[in-house]
XYZ file of C-alpha atoms in Angstrom:
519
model
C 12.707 181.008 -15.002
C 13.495 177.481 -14.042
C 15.917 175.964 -17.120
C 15.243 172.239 -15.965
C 11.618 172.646 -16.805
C 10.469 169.272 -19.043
C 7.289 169.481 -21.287
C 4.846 166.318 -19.400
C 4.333 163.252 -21.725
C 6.250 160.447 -22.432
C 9.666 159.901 -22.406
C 12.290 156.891 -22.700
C 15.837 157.298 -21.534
C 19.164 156.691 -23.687
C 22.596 157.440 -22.275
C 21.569 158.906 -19.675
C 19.272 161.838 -21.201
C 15.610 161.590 -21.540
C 14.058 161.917 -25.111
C 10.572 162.334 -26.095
C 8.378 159.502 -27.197
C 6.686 159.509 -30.647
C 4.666 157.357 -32.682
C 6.102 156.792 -35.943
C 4.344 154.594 -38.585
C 4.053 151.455 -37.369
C 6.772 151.734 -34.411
C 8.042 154.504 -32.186
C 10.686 157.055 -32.873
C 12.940 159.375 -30.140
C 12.173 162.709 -30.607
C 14.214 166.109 -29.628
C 14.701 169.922 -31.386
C 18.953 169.676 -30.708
C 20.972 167.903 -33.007
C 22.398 164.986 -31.734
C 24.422 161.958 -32.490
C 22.704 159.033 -34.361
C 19.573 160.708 -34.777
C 18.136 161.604 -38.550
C 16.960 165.680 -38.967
C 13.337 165.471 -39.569
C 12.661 168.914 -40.291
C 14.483 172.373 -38.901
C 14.817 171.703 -35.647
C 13.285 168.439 -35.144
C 15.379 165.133 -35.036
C 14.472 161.321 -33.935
C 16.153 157.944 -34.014
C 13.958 155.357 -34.956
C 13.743 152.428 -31.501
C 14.303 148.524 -32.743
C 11.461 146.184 -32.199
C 13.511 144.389 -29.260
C 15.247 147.707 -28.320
C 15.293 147.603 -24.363
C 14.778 151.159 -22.926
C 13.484 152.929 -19.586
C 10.892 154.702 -20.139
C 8.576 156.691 -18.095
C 6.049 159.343 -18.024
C 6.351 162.872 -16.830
C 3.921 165.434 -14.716
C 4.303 168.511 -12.867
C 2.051 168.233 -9.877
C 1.863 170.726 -7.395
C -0.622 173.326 -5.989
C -1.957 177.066 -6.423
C -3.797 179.019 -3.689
C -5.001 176.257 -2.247
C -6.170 174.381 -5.546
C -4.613 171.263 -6.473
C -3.011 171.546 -10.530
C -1.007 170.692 -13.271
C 1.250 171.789 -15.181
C 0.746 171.610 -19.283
C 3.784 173.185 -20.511
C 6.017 176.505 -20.566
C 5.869 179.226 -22.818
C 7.067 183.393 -23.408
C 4.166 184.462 -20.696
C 4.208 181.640 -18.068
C 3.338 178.373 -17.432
C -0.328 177.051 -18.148
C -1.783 175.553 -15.576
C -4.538 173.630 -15.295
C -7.144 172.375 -12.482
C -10.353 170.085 -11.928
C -11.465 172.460 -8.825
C -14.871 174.015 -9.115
C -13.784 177.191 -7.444
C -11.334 177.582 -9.798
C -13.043 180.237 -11.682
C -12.542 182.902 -8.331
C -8.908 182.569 -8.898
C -9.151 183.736 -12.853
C -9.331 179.787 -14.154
C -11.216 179.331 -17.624
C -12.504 176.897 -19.656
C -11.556 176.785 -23.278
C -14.030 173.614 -24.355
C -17.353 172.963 -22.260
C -16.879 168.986 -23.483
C -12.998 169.708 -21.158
C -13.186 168.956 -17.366
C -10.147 171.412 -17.109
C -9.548 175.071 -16.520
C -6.749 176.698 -17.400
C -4.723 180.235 -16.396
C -1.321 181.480 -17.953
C 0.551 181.900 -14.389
C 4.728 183.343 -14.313
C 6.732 180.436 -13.092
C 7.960 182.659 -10.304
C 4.599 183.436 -8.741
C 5.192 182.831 -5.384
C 1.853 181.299 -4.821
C 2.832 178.024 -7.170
C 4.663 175.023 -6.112
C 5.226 172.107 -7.750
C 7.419 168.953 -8.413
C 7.964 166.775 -11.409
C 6.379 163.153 -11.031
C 7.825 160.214 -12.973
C 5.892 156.738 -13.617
C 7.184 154.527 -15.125
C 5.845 153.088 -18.196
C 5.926 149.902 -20.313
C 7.801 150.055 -23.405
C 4.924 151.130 -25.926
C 6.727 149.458 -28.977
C 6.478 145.975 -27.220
C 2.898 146.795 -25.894
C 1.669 146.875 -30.004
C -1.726 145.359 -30.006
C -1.720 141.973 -32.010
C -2.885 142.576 -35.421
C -5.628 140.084 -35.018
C -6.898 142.022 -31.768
C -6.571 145.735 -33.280
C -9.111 146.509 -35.740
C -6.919 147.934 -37.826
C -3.429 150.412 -37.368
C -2.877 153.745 -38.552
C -1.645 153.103 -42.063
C -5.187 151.054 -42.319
C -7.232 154.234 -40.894
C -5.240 156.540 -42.927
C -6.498 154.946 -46.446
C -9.952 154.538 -44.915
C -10.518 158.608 -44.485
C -8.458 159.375 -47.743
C -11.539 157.120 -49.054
C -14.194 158.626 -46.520
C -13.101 162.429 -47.157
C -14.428 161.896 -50.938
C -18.055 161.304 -49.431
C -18.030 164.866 -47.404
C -20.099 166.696 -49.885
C -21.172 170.034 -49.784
C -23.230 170.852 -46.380
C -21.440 167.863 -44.848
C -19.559 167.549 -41.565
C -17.876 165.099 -39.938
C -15.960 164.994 -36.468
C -13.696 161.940 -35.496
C -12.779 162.424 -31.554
C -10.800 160.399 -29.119
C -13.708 158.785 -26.716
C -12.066 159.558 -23.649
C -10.825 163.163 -24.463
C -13.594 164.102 -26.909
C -11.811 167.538 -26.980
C -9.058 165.515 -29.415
C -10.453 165.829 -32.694
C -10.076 166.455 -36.127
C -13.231 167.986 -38.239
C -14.621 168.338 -41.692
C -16.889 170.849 -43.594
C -18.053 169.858 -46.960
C -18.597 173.320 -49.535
C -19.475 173.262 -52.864
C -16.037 173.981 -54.171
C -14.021 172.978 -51.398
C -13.292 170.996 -48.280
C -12.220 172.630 -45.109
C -10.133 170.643 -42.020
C -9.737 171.587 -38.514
C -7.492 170.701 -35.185
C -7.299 172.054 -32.438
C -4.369 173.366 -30.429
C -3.241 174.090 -27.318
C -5.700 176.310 -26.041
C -8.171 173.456 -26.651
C -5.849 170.614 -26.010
C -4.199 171.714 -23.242
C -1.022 168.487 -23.926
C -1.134 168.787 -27.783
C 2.437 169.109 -29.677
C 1.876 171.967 -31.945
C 5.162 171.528 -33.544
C 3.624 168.106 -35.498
C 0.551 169.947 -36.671
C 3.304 172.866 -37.982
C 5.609 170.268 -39.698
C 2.653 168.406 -40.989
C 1.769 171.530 -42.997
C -1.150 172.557 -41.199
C -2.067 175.826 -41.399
C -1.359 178.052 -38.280
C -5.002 179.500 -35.986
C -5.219 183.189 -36.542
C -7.766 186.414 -36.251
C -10.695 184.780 -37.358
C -9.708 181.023 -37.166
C -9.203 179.934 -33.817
C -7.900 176.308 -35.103
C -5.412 174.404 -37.059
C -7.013 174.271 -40.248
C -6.207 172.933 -44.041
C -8.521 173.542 -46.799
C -8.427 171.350 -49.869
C -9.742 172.889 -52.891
C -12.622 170.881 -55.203
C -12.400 168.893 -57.361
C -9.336 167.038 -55.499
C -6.594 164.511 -56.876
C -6.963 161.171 -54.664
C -3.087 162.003 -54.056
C -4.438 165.208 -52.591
C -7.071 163.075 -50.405
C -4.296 161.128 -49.101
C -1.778 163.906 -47.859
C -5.320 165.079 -45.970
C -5.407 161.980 -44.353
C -2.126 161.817 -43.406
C -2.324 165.361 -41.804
C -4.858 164.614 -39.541
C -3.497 161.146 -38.877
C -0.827 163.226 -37.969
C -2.564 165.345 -35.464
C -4.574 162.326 -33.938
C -1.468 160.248 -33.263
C 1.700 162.408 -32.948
C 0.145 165.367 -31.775
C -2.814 164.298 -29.395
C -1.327 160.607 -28.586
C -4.117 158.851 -29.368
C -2.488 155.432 -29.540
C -4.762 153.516 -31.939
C -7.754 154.605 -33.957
C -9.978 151.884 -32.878
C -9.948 154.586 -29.408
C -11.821 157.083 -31.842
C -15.266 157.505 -33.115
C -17.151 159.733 -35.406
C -20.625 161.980 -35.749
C -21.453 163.029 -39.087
C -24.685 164.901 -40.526
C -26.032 167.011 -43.476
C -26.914 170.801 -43.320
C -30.573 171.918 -44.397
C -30.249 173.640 -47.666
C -30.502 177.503 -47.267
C -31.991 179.828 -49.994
C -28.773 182.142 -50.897
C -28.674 185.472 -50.441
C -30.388 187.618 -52.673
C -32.573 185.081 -54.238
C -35.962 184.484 -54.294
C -37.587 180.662 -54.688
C -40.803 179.883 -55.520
C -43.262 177.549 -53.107
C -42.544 174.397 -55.604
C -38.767 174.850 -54.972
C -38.868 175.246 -51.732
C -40.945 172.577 -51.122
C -37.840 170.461 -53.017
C -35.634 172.122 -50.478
C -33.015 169.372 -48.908
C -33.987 168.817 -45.329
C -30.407 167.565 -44.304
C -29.955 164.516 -42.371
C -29.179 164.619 -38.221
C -26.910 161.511 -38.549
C -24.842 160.380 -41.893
C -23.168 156.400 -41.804
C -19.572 156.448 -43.074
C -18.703 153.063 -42.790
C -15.786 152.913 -44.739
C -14.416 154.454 -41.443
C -14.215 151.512 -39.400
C -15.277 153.212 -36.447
C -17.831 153.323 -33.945
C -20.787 156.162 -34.816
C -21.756 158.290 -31.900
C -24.784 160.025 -33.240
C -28.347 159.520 -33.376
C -30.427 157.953 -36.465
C -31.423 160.166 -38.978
C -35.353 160.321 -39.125
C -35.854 158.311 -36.715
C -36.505 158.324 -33.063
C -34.793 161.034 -31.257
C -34.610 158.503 -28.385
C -31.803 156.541 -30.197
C -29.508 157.743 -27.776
C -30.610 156.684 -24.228
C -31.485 160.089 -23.537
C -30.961 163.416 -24.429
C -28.619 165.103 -22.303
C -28.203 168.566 -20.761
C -25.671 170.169 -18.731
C -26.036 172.513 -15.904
C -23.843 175.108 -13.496
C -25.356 173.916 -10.657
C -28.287 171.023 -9.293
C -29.214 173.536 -6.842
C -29.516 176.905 -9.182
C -33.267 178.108 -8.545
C -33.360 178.475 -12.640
C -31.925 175.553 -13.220
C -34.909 173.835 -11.180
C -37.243 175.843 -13.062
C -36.507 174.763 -16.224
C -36.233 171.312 -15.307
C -39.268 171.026 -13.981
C -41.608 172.212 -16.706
C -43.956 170.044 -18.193
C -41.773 170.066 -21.505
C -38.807 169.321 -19.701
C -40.244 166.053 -17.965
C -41.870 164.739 -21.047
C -38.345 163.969 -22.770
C -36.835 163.240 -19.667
C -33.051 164.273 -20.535
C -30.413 163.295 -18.675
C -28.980 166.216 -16.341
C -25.097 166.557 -16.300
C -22.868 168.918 -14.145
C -20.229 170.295 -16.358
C -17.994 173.183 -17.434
C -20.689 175.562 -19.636
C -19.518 177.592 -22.633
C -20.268 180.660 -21.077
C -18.959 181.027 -17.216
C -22.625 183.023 -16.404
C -24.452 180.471 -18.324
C -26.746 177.845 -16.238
C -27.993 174.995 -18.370
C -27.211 174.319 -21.865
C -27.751 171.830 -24.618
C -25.680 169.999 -27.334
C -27.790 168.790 -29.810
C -27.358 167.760 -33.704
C -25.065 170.088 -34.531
C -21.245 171.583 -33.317
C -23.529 174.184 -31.775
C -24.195 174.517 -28.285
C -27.186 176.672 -27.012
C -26.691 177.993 -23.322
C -29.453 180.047 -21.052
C -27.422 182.460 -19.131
C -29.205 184.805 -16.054
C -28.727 188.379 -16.230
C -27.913 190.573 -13.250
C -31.172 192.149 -13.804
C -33.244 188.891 -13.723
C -33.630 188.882 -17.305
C -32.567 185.954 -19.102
C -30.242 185.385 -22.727
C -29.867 182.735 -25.045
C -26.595 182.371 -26.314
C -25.010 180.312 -29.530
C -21.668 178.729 -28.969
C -19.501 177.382 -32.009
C -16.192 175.562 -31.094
C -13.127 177.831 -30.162
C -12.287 180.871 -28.291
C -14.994 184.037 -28.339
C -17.781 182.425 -30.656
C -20.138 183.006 -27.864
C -23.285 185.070 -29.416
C -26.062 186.367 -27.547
C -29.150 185.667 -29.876
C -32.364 187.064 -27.746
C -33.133 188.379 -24.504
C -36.533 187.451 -22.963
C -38.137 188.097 -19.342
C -39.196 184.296 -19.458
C -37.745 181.392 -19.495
C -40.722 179.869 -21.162
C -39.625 180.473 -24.781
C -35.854 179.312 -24.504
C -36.698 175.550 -22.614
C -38.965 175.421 -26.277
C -35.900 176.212 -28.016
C -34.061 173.485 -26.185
C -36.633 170.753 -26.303
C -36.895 171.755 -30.347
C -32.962 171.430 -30.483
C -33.182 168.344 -28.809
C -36.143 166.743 -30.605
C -36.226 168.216 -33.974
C -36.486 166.243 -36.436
C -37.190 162.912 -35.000
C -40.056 164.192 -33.229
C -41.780 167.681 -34.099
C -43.726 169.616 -31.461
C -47.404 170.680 -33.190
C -49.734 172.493 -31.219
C -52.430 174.251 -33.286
C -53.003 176.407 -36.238
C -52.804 180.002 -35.358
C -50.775 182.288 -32.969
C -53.496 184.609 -31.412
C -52.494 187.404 -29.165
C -48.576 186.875 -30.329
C -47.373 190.404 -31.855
C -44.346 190.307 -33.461
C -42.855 193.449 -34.992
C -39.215 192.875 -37.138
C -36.634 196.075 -37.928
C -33.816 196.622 -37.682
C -32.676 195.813 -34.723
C -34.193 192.679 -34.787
C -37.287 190.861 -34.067
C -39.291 191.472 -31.039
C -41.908 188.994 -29.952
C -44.680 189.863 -26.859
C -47.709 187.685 -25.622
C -49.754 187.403 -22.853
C -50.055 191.276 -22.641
C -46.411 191.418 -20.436
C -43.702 188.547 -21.564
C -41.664 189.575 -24.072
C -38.378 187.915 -26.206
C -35.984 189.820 -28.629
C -33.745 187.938 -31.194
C -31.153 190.475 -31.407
C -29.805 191.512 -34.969
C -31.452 192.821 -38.059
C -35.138 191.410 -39.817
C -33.438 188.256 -40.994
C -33.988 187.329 -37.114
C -36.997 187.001 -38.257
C -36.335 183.528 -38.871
C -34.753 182.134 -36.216
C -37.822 183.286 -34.170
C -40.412 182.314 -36.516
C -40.396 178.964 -35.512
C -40.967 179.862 -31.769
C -43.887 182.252 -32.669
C -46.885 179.519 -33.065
C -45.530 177.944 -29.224
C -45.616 180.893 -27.302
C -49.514 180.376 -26.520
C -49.362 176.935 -26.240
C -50.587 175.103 -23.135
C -47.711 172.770 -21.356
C -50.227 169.827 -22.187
C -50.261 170.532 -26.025
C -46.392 170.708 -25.934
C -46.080 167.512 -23.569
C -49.426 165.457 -25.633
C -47.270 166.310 -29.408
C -43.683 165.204 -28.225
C -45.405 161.737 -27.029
C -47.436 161.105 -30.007
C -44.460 162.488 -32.713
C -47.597 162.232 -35.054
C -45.900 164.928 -37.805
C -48.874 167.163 -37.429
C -48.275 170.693 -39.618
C -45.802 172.693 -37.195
C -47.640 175.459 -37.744
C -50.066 177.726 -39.687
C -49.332 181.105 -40.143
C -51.616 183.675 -39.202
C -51.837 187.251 -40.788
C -50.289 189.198 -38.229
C -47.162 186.535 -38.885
C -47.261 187.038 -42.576
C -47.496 190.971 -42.256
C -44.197 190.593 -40.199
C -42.318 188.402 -43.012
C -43.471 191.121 -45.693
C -42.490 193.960 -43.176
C -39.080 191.862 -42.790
C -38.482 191.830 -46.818
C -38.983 187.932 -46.616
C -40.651 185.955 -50.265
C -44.110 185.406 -48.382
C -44.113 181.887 -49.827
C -41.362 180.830 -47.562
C -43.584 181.582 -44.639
C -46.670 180.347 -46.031
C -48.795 177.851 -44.509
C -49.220 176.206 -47.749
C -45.576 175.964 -48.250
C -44.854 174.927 -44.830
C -47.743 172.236 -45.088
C -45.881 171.190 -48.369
C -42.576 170.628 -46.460
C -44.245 168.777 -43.425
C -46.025 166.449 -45.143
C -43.396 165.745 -47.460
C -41.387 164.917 -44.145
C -43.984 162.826 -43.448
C -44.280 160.364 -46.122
C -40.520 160.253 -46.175
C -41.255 158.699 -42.820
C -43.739 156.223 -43.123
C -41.944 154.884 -45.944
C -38.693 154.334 -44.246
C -40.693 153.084 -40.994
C -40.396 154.317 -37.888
C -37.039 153.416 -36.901
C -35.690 154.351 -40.002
């Protein structure tokens, strides 16, 4: 293995040698793991010397470009199995390429440095010295020290259900995210197998806590109720990550998407129809202003067309399923805007990122029959949820992911000739004597496909006619066959009842009119 081999990023040159480049407060900082003359230990085996303001220095930035069977790549860094290597080519994928992050346009493969088949050379640019390059105070809208005391401030306003993602615009895989709990706050950053340039040795001295079996990224947790001290050192962590470990050079490059769970009924307990009728609906979009930054997200309650349009990505223009499901009548009516781009699941054909961190993807089957699968960020979170010999029922589920709640499909009051049956191994669903869909798990699937049930006979007219008018008609009304299931399924009966569910629409409703339409 090659000894000369340089990690890519930025470097400056002193005496001859080449030292990393690193933000550090409000100036930059040289940065290597040997201990050397004039520079200060920052840790075990990290040391820097601070650059003067007028400190003249060469600096440039390095790349390993080179090819691999024929596909043009680069070279991320070294490690014990290889070098990762990553590529933009679409045919990647027949050479053993993956994608870690849909939102990434790379793929990546672990490859020994000695495989014949690799070639490549180091590439220098040069590069202006950052420290003199500073924005202006009066042209920034504000530094790091600035954004740091703004989330310290921000983090006390993630509440439980709560989540909030601040991501580089240009590299939205760059990112640090929050989940409110009731009794504690939880962090998250990704690493390398996410970011394919990020320094994992400043998330590690900045005390985050290492991924592992069933965390997949950086994460700190800070337990409720929290000192502001305790805010701070938060803030400072991710501030940390953002900067030093991502480069993200200012924070005025970032922007945010925050929103509010539904409230669940826990486990084991049993409401009655007033309380859930009280139940908190969540909210699709939350303001944090405090942050200074831009918000990315859609208004909550409002029109779902406050983005331009809601967007899908597919495998493939020309994929004969892909054409099908674009050109249903449900489809057309909220005209979303198609993207190609890397899926979350390499079989998968069109997918959807709605309101939440969750991605839905349709994936074809070898035997023609289709699957809907859940994605949740980081490596093997891919679910399969249901299985259907239609694609009819999954482009519902991504209209309803895409719509719901600014605009709520209604179609009319029964489900006749829908026969559901719920055990457990799951909940089955067949109509119009020979389609069928399975939600795949035990009874309490039962839910996730309730909401489906009532569309199943609709016409494409009904479906097209309610997402244009967004009058807040009742969803649905459940018929008996649909209540026998919830009993069958051990389900409170009032949670499925179309008196509760007429409580909870209309309730939606009035919040609605009073807060106007483009509330």
């Amino acid at each position: 293995m090659r000894d000369d081999f340089i990690k890519p990023g930025s470097y400056a040159v002193l005496g001859g040698v080449e030292y990393r480049l690193r933000p550090r407060g409000d100036g930059w900082a040289l940065w290597t793991d040997q201990p050397t003359a004039g520079f200060t230990p920052l840790g075990r085996r990290e040391f820097i010397r601070e650059i003067g303001p007028e400190e003249q220095l060469e600096c440039h930035d390095i790349k390993h470009r080179g090819t691999y069977r024929g596909l043009i790549v680069e070279i991320f860094f070294r490690n014990s199995q290889g070098l990762l290597v990553a590529t933009r080519e679409p045919s990647a994928g027949e050479e053993g390429f993956e994608g870690s992050d849909p939102r990434d346009p790379y793929r990546l493969k672990t490859i020994p440095q000695d495989d014949p088949d690799l070639h490549f050379s180091t590439v220098r640019t040069r590069l202006p010295m950052p420290w003199m390059q500073r924005k202006p105070r009066d042209q920034a809208d504000f530094d790091w020290n600035d954004f740091r005391d703004r989330l310290a401030a921000t983090l006390r306003r993630v509440s439980d259900r709560t989540n909030l993602i601040i991501t580089s615009h240009l590299y939205p895989t760059r990112y640090v995210q929050f989940s409110g709990q009731a009794d504690r706050l939880d962090a998250e950053a990704p690493g390398t197998d996410v970011v394919g340039g990020a320094d994992e040795s400043v998330l590690r001295v900045a005390a985050w806590q290492a991924p592992g079996a069933t965390q997949p990224n950086w994460s700190s947790s800070l337990p409720l109720p929290a000192l502001t001290s305790e805010y701070r050192e938060l803030a400072e962590r991710c501030v940390a990550a953002l900067r030093n470990s991502y480069g993200i050079a200012f924070p005025d490059e970032m922007g945010y998407r925050a929103w509010r769970e539904a409230e669940q009924i826990p486990l084991g307990q049993t409401w009655s129809a007033e309380r859930v009728a009280r139940m908190d609906l969540g909210a699709d979009s939350l303001e944090f202003p405090r942050l200074g930054l831009e918000s990315n997200h859609v208004r909550s309650k409002g029109d779902a067309t406050a983005e331009p349009r809601p967007s899908v990505w597919v495998s493939s223009l020309d994929h004969p399923l892909v054409e099908e499901i674009l050109s249903t009548p449900t489809m057309a009516a909220i005209n979303p805007c198609v993207k190609l781009g890397l899926l979350t699941h390499p079989d998968g054909v069109l997918e959807v990122r709605g309101r939440r961190v969750m991605s839905k993807v349709i994936a074809l089957n070898d035997d023609g029959t289709l699957e809907l699968r859940h994605w949740m960020a980081g490596p093997n979170h891919t679910t399969v949820v249901a299985r259907a010999d239609t694609v009819h029922p999954f482009v519902l589920e991504m209209v309803r992911e895409m719509l719901w709640p600014g605009k709520q499909i209604a179609t009319f009051e029964d489900a006749p000739g829908v026969n559901v049956t719920v055990g457990a191994n799951g909940t089955e669903i067949r109509w119009g004597r020979r389609h069928w869909v399975h939600f795949i798990g035990g009874p309490e699937t039962f839910r996730a496909a309730y909401s489906l049930i009532h569309l199943l006979n609709a016409t494409d007219a009904e479906i097209v006619k309610s997402i244009e008018t967004a009058d807040g008609r009742p969803l649905f009304r459940a018929g008996e066959t649909l209540e026998g299931a919830a009993v069958a399924a051990g389900y409170n009966i009032n949670l499925f009842s179309y008196s509760a569910w007429r409580d909870w629409l209309e309730r939606a409703k009035s919040e609605n009119l009073e807060r106007g339409p483009n509330a």
